[in-house]
C-alpha positions as semicolon CSV with decimal commas, in nm:
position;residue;x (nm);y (nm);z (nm)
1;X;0,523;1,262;-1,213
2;X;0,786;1,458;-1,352
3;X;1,024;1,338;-1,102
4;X;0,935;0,943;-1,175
5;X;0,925;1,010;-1,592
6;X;1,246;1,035;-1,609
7;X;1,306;0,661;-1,467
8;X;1,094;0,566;-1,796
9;X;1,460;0,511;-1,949
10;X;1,625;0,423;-1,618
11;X;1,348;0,179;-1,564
12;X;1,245;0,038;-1,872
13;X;1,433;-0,280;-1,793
14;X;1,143;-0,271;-1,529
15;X;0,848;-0,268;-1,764
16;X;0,790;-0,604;-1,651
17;X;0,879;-0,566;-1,319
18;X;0,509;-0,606;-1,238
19;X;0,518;-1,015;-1,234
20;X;0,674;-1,118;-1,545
21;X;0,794;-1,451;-1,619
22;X;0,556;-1,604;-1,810
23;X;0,220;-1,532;-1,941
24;X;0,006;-1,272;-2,162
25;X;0,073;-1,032;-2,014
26;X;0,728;0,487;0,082
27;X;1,594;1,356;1,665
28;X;1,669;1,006;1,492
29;X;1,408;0,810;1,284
30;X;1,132;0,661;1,411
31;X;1,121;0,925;1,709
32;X;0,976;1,234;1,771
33;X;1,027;1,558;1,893
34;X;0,944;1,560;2,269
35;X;0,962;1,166;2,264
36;X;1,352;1,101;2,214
37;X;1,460;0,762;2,046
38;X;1,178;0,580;2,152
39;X;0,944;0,698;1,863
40;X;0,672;0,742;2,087
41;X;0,449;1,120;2,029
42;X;0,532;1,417;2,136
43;X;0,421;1,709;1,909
44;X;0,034;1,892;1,956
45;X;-0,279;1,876;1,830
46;X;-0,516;1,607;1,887
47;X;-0,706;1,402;2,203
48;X;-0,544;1,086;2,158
49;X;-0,749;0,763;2,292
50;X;-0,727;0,490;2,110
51;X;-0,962;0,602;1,876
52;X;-1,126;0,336;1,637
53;X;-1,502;0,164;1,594
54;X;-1,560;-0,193;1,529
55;X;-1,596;-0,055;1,120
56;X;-1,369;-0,333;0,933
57;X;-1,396;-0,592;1,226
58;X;-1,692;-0,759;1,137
59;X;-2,075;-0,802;1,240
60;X;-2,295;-0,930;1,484
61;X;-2,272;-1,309;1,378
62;X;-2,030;-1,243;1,104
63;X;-1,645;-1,355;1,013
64;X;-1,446;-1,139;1,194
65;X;-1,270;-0,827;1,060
66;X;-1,502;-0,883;0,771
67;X;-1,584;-0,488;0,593
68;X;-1,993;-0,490;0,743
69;X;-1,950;-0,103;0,625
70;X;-1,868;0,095;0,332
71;X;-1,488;0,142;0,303
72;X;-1,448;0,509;0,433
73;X;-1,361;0,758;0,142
74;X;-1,082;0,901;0,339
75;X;-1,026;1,209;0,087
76;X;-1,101;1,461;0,372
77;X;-0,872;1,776;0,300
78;X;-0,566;1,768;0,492
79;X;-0,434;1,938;0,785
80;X;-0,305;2,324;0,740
81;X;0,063;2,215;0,741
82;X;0,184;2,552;0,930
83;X;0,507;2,704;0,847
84;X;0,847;2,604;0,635
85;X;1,137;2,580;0,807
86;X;1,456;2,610;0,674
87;X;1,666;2,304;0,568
88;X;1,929;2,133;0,760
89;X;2,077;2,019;0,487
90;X;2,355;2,322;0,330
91;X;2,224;2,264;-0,035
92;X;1,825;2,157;-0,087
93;X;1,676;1,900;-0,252
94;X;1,631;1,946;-0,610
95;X;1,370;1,871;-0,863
96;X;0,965;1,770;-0,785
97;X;0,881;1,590;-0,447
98;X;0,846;1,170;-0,501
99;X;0,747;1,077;-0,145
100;X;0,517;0,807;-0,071
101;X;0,421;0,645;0,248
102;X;0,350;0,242;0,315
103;X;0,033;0,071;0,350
104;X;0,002;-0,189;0,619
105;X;-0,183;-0,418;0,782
106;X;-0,228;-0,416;1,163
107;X;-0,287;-0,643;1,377
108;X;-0,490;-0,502;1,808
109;X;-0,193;-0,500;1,966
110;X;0,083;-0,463;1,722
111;X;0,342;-0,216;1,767
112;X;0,180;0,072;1,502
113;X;0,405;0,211;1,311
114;X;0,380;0,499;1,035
115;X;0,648;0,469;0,724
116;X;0,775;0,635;0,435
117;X;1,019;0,757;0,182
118;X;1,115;1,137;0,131
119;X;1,257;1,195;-0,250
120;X;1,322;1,436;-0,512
121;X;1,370;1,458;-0,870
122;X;1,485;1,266;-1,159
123;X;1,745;1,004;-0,969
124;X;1,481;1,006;-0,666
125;X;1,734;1,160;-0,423
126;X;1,659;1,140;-0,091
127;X;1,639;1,355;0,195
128;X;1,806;1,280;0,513
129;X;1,801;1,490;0,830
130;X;1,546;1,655;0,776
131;X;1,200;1,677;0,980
132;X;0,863;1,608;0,867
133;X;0,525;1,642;1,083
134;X;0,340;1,342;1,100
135;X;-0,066;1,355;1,139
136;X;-0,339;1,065;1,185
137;X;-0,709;1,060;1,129
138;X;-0,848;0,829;1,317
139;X;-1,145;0,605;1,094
140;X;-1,054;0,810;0,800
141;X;-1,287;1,097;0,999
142;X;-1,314;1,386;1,242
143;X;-1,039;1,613;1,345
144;X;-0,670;1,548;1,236
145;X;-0,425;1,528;1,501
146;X;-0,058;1,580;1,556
147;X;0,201;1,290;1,650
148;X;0,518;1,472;1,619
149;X;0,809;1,547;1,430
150;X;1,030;1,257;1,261
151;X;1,334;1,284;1,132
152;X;1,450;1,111;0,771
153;X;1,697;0,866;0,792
154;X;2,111;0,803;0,677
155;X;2,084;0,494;0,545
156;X;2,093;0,213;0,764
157;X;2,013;0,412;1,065
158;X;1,731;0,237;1,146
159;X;1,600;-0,115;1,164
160;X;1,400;-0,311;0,928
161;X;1,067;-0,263;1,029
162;X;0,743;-0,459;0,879
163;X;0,969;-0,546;0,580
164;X;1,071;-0,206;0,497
165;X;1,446;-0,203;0,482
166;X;1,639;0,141;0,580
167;X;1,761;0,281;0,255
168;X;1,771;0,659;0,381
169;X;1,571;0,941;0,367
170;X;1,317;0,711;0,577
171;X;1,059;0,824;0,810
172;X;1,009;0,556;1,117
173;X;0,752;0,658;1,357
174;X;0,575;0,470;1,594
175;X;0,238;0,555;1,735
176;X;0,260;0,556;2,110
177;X;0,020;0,275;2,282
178;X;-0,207;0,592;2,448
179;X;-0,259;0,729;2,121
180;X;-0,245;0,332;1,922
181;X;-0,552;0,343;1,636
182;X;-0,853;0,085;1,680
183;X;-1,022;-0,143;1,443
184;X;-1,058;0,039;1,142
185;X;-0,906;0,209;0,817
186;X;-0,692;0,521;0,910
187;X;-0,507;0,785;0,721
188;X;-0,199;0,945;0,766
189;X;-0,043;1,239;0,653
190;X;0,315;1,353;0,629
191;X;0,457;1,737;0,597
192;X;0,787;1,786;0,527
193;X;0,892;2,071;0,684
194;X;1,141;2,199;0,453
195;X;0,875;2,292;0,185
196;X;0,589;2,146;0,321
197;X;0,563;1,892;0,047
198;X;0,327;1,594;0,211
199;X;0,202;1,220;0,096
200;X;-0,092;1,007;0,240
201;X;-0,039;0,651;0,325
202;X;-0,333;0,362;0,492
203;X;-0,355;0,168;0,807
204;X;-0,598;-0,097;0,857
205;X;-0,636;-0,258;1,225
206;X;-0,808;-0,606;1,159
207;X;-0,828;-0,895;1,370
208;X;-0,639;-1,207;1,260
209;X;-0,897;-1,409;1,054
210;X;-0,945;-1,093;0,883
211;X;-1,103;-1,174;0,526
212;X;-0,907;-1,053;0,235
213;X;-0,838;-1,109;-0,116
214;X;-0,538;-1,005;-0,361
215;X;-0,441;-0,882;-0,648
216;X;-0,153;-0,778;-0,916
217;X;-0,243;-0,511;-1,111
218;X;0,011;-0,517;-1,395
219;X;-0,177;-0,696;-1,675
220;X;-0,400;-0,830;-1,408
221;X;-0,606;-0,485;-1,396
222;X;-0,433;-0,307;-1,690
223;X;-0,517;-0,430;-2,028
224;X;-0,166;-0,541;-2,092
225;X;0,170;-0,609;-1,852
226;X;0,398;-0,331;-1,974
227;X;0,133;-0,117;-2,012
228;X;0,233;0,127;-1,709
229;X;0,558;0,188;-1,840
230;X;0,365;0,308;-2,224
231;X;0,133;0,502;-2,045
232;X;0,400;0,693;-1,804
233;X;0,581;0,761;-2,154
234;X;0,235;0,898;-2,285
235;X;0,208;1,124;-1,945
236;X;-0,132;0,916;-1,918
237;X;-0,247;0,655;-1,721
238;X;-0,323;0,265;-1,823
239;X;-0,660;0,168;-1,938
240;X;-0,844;-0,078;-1,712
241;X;-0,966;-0,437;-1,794
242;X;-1,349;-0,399;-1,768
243;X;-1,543;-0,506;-1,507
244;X;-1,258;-0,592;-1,263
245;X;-1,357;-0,281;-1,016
246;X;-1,723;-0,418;-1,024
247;X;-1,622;-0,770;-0,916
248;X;-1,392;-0,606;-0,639
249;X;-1,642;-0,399;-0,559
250;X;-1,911;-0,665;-0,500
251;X;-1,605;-0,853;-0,308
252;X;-1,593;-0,605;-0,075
253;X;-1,965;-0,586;-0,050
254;X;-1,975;-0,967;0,095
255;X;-1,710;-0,862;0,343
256;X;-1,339;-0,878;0,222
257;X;-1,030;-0,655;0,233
258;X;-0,850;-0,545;-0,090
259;X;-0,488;-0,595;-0,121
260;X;-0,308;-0,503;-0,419
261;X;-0,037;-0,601;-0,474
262;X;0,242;-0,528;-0,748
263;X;0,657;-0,570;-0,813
264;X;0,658;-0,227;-0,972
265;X;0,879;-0,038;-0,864
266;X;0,842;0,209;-0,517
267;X;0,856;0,511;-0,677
268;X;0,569;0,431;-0,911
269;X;0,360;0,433;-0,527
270;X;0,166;0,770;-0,676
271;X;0,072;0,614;-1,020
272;X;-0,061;0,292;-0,894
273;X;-0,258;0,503;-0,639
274;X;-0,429;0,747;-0,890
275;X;-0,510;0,425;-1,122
276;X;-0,677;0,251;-0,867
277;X;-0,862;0,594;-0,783
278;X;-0,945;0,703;-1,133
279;X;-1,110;0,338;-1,241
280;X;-1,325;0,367;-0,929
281;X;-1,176;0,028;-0,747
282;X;-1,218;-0,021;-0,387
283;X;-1,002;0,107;-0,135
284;X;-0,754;-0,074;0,037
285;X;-0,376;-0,131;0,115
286;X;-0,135;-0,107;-0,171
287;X;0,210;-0,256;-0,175
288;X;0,490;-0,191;-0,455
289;X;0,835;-0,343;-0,394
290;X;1,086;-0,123;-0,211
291;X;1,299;-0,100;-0,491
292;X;1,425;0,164;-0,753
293;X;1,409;-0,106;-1,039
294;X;1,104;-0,313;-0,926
295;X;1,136;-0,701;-0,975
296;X;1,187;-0,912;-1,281
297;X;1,130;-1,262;-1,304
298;X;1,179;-1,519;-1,035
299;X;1,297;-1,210;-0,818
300;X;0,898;-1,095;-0,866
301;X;0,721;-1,410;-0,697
302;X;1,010;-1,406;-0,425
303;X;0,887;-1,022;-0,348
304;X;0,525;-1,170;-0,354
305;X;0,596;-1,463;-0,184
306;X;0,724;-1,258;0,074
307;X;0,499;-0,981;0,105
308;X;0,177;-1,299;0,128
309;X;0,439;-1,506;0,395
310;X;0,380;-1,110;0,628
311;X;0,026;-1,140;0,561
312;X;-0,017;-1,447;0,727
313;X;0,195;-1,381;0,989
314;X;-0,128;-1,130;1,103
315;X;-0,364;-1,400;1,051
316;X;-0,467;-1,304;0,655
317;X;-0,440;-1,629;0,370
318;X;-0,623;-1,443;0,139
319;X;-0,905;-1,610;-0,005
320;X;-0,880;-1,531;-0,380
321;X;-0,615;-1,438;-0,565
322;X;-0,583;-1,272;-0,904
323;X;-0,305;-1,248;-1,101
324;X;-0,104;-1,318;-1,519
325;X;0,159;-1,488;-1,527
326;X;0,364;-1,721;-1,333
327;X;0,510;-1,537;-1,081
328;X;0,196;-1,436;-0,977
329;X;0,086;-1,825;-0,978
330;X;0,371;-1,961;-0,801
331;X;0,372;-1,682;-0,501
332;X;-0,035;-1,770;-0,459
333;X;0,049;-2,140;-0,470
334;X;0,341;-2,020;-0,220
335;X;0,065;-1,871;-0,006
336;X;-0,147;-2,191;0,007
337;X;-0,478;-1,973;-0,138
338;X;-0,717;-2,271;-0,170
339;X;-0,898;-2,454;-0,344
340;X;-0,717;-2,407;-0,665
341;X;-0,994;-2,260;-0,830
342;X;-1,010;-1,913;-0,640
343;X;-0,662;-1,856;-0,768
344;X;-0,750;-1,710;-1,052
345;X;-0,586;-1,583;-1,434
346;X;-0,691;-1,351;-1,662
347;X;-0,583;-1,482;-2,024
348;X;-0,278;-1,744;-1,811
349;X;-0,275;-2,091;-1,818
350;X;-0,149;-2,185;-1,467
351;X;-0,026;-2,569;-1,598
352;X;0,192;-2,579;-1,306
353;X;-0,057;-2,505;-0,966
354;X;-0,385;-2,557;-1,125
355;X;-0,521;-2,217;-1,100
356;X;-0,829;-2,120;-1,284
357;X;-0,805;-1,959;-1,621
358;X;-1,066;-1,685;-1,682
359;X;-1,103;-1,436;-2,055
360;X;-1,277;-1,170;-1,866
361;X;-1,424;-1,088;-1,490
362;X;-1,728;-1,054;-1,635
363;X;-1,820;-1,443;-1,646
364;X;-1,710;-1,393;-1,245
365;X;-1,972;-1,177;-1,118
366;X;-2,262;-1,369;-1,068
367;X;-2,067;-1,616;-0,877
368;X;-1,909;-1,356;-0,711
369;X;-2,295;-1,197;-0,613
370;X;-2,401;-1,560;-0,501
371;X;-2,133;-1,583;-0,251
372;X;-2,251;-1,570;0,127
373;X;-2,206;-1,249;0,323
374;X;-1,929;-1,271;0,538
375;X;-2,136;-1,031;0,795
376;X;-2,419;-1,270;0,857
């Protein structure tokens, strides 16, 4: 993160960008080469088809969407990313690559699009003009395959597309209907062809109904709410509140979808990633805000508000919700996650909404192993 560390200063008015408020605690954009503006595929490699199993969209008898399978690894190595190009650009980016790609939820149907942010360096300078492959592996297995070639963005250039506003140095790329993904969790990988620099990002197709529950991770998961911006000081990552992997884990084991969900700042995408990794919690879609500075305050639940109001525009009201302070409470009131009690607080009174106080997720995991399976 040598690019991001430097933001420690920038950013430290953004330590609590993570929910505070209360409480303890990524041709023109979107198109391809051989596809013009339409941001349809052109490029080689691959079979298309739509690609997909019924993995993530539930059981014979079950909830639909509901995960009736182990959440695929998807760490398969990466495509060979062929050769560097030169630059368009007369003087190259400077300083280590900060790219990261957006999660999102799909819904059969929905136009499928593949986004992300190209940066560099200490200010997180983006690149604009310049072309970067895009790849897909379908189910998170099997053979990698070529969409095309995008082109990063002047700010503005494009529209605002599943929140994601056009701040430059944007990829926008839209997986043509022959080639759309099925149900399932799918990876995609992005080359920049300058100097072949890449980053990952997640699609999950679900069904509306699709069973899911969210959570903050800044003093939610970590021990403490500024804890990130410590660590990042430290060149280390946060430690972990114990036992919340296991109870996400047996979550997903009766059938839900993880969301996390935090108002850190965007270019924090690779640190919130590698924590999630490194304390073994399940895999699933991870949103920060868009922003260089991350959101403070009132500005937090309006970003979480917002990101839960999308969500249920796909057919997802999450059905528990964990969170510390009272941002988090008021954007999970916001979201109408009911009954009261599967809003829930690690060491946070919610006196406002009535959500449920807990020390530890210890004392949660027996209930949580005497829920019903969502796949029966």
């Amino acid at each position: 993160m040598r690019g991001a560390f430097a933001f420690f200063l920038a950013g430290i008015v953004g330590m609590a960008a993570c929910g505070t408020g209360g409480g303890v605690d990524v041709v023109p954009s979107g198109a391809t080469t051989g596809a013009g503006a339409s941001g349809g595929a052109g490029g080689s490699g691959g079979d298309g088809g739509a690609g997909g199993d019924a993995t993530g969209g539930g059981g014979s008898g079950g909830v639909p969407g509901a995960w009736c399978a182990p959440i695929p690894a998807c760490d398969a190595p990466p495509p060979p990313p062929g050769e560097a190009v030169d630059w368009n650009a007369v003087i190259p980016p400077f300083g280590a690559p900060n790219h990261r790609g957006r999660d999102l939820f799909l819904n059969p149907g929905d136009p499928q699009w593949i986004l992300a942010k190209f940066s560099y360096g200490t200010f997180d300078d983006d690149i604009k003009g310049e072309y970067v492959d895009v790849y897909v592996q379908r189910d998170c297995a099997g053979a990698w395959e070529h969409l095309g070639t995008a082109t990063t963005t002047e700010d503005g250039e494009h529209a605002t597309v599943e929140g994601v506003e056009d701040t430059g140095g944007r990829v926008y790329f839209e997986i043509p209907k022959e080639k759309a993904l099925g149900l399932g969790r799918h990876r995609a990988h992005l080359v920049v062809k300058g100097d072949l620099s890449t980053t990952d990002l997640f699609l999950e197709v679900v069904p509306k109904g699709t069973p899911v529950f969210v959570s903050d991770i800044d003093g939610t998961l970590t021990t403490y709410e500024t804890e990130e911006f410590v660590a990042l000081a430290q060149g280390a990552l946060p430690e972990v509140r114990k036992d919340a992997a296991k109870l996400f884990d047996v979550l997903v084991s009766k059938g839900y979808h993880p969301f996390y969900m935090t108002a850190r700042p965007e270019w924090l995408g690779a640190r919130t990633r590698a924590f999630l990794d490194q304390n073994g919690f399940p895999h699933g879609i991870v949103h920060t805000t868009l922003t260089k500075s991350g959101a403070l305050g009132s500005e937090a639940s309006t970003y979480k508000t917002g990101e839960l109001t999308m969500l249920a525009q796909k057919g997802m009201i999450p059905t528990y919700a964990f969170g510390n302070t009272d941002t988090d409470a008021a954007a999970y009131f916001n979201a109408m996650v009911q009954p009261d009690e599967r809003r829930v607080f690690i060491e946070f009174d919610d006196t406002v909404h009535g959500g449920r106080r807990i020390e530890s997720y210890t004392e949660l995991l027996a209930e949580a192993e005497a829920l019903p399976s969502l796949c029966q």
